[in-house]
Amino acid sequence: MRPRAGASLEVQLGPLRLRNPVVMASGTFGYGLDLRGIVEPQWVGAVVTKGLSLEPWTGHAPPRLVETPAGLVNAIGLENPGVEAFVQHVLPQLSATGATIIANIVGKQVEEYAQVARRLDGTGAVAAFEINISCPNVKEGGATFATSPVTAARVVAAVRAVTRRPIFVKLAPMGADPVEVARASAAVGADGFTVANTYPALVIDTRSGRPALTAGVGGLSGPAVRPLSVRLASEVYRATGMPIIGSGGVETIRDALEYFLAGARAVAVGTATFHRPTAALEIVEGLRDHLETAGAASFEAWLDSVVPRVERRPAPEEQAFRFLQQTGAVLEGHFQLSSGLHSDRYVEKFRLLERPGVAEAMVRLLALRLLDLPAEVVVGPATGGILLAYELARQLGVSRAFFTERVGGRMQVRRGFSLPPGARVLLVEDVVTTGGSVMETAEAVEEAGGQVVGIGCLIDRSGGRFAPPVPFRPLVRLELRTHPPEACPLCEQGIPLSDPGSRRIR
Ligand SMILES: Cc1cc2nc3c(=O)[nH]c(=O)nc-3n(C[C@H](O)[C@H](O)[C@H](O)COP(=O)(O)O)c2cc1C
């Protein structure tokens, strides 16, 4: 079933160009060579490989697949021969077909993903990566990387560090909100998303009274999940405006059109291939017919005419600045600061911290800047520090957080908080003005036996003057123009002076 000529089906997904928008879903088309003669891998938009890990994985014992009325539940366990065997024995043949290859990668630790990506990147034969974040994170207790936007982003950042090729994150429908995972992944370098993976499901064999699959819970795919994944694709597209490969229950051209209209620029065909091996090719043909009927010159021209463009989200720093303005944490006008100087801006951090939703979102943006620091404990000074240290530790997956406080003018570790010798500590501060409090906290932590590995803060208003000897990662750098009262241009312009400060309260 060779594809015929007609309107151009080529499609650009961010930096990735495909000859048509129908790809073979990971794990359902082997390594692209099993159906040669029926579906040549170079006839489809791309072949997404079965998940590849650093070492061979044996997968679960059979039974590993069970049919349900409108789908399939599988618990294969990501069986694969390991990246080296793939590179030596499969990649040369697959690459020789001229197929576009998207390598799906898996891992049990962040470093494994990066190692697999580095090995594949070095071959020059892989067009893009698809990161499967639905894998157990062994170092952090076995929950999958998809259970928190920050843990997912840590995987993406590690892969981004070893390759310039396009990265698609395969979002998990359960766990953390996929939209938040997408935003966090985008902030650290993802180019697009596959939406979505399978849905956790359980089938019970009523004769034995036991789960039908040896592994117990498996992943549901097929038509049963299509409306769920179309909704997710639409939400992720509207939230990010980024390229999406729709995955879940694509069996016919009608199903593919649904995903395109929801904002996807390509679809992946998975379960359908098992019962109709030519399903993907039929969808390619159906798309040509559809474009002809619609009078469209090309697939992209048609997409542009039916799908509203969504603005890409602003960069994290800009997003953070908007939060500051919306909550009133940064006021613009004419203010008297506690130093006695006048300024055009005033920062009241508690406008941010009093709103848990905003604080959580801001801390997430900050956490994305601190992913690479090897922290075991997060410590923050005083009241703002308690809140931030707790939330930052929670999001980074760090198991402890505490705060320091000033006693008799001196910052101290109190209340029975203690550090194992050499514990790696990440400091977090709300606003850094001179860096005084944070450096006093660093001293207190070192006196208590800890080792400071980095400092994060929401707002740096030091004007670049705070330059500690460890990595310092502010979320927002805020310029405050200050003037002595006797030479204040704002006074000269007659702008009323406000005094919102708290330190002078008696
Ligand atoms: C048997 C089977 C194996 C799969 N293996 C993988 C895999 O290795 N990596 C991955 O990211 N997704 C895997 N998936 C998920 C599919 O790629 C796809 O996203 C999902 O099945 C939904 O699409 P569908 O309804 O068209 O099958 C697998 C699905 C099935 C049914």
mmCIF file of C-alpha atoms in Angstrom, residues 100 106 129 140 238 245 303 312 337 342 367 419 433 448 501:
data_model
loop_
_atom_site.group_PDB
_atom_site.id
_atom_site.type_symbol
_atom_site.label_atom_id
_atom_site.label_comp_id
_atom_site.label_asym_id
_atom_site.label_seq_id
_atom_site.Cartn_x
_atom_site.Cartn_y
_atom_site.Cartn_z
ATOM 1 C CA THR A 100 12.604 9.489 10.170
ATOM 2 C CA VAL A 106 13.313 5.498 29.315
ATOM 3 C CA PHE A 129 13.845 12.209 21.085
ATOM 4 C CA GLU A 140 13.322 9.208 44.706
ATOM 5 C CA ARG A 238 -4.002 26.097 24.550
ATOM 6 C CA ILE A 245 1.745 14.686 18.619
ATOM 7 C CA LEU A 303 -4.099 23.424 9.684
ATOM 8 C CA ARG A 312 3.542 30.799 23.203
ATOM 9 C CA LEU A 337 12.371 52.780 51.826
ATOM 10 C CA HIS A 342 13.266 57.220 47.916
ATOM 11 C CA ALA A 367 12.890 25.281 41.313
ATOM 12 C CA LEU A 419 22.452 18.795 59.910
ATOM 13 C CA THR A 433 18.732 43.400 48.803
ATOM 14 C CA ALA A 448 25.931 23.625 62.175
ATOM 15 C CA GLY A 501 7.595 49.903 55.091
#
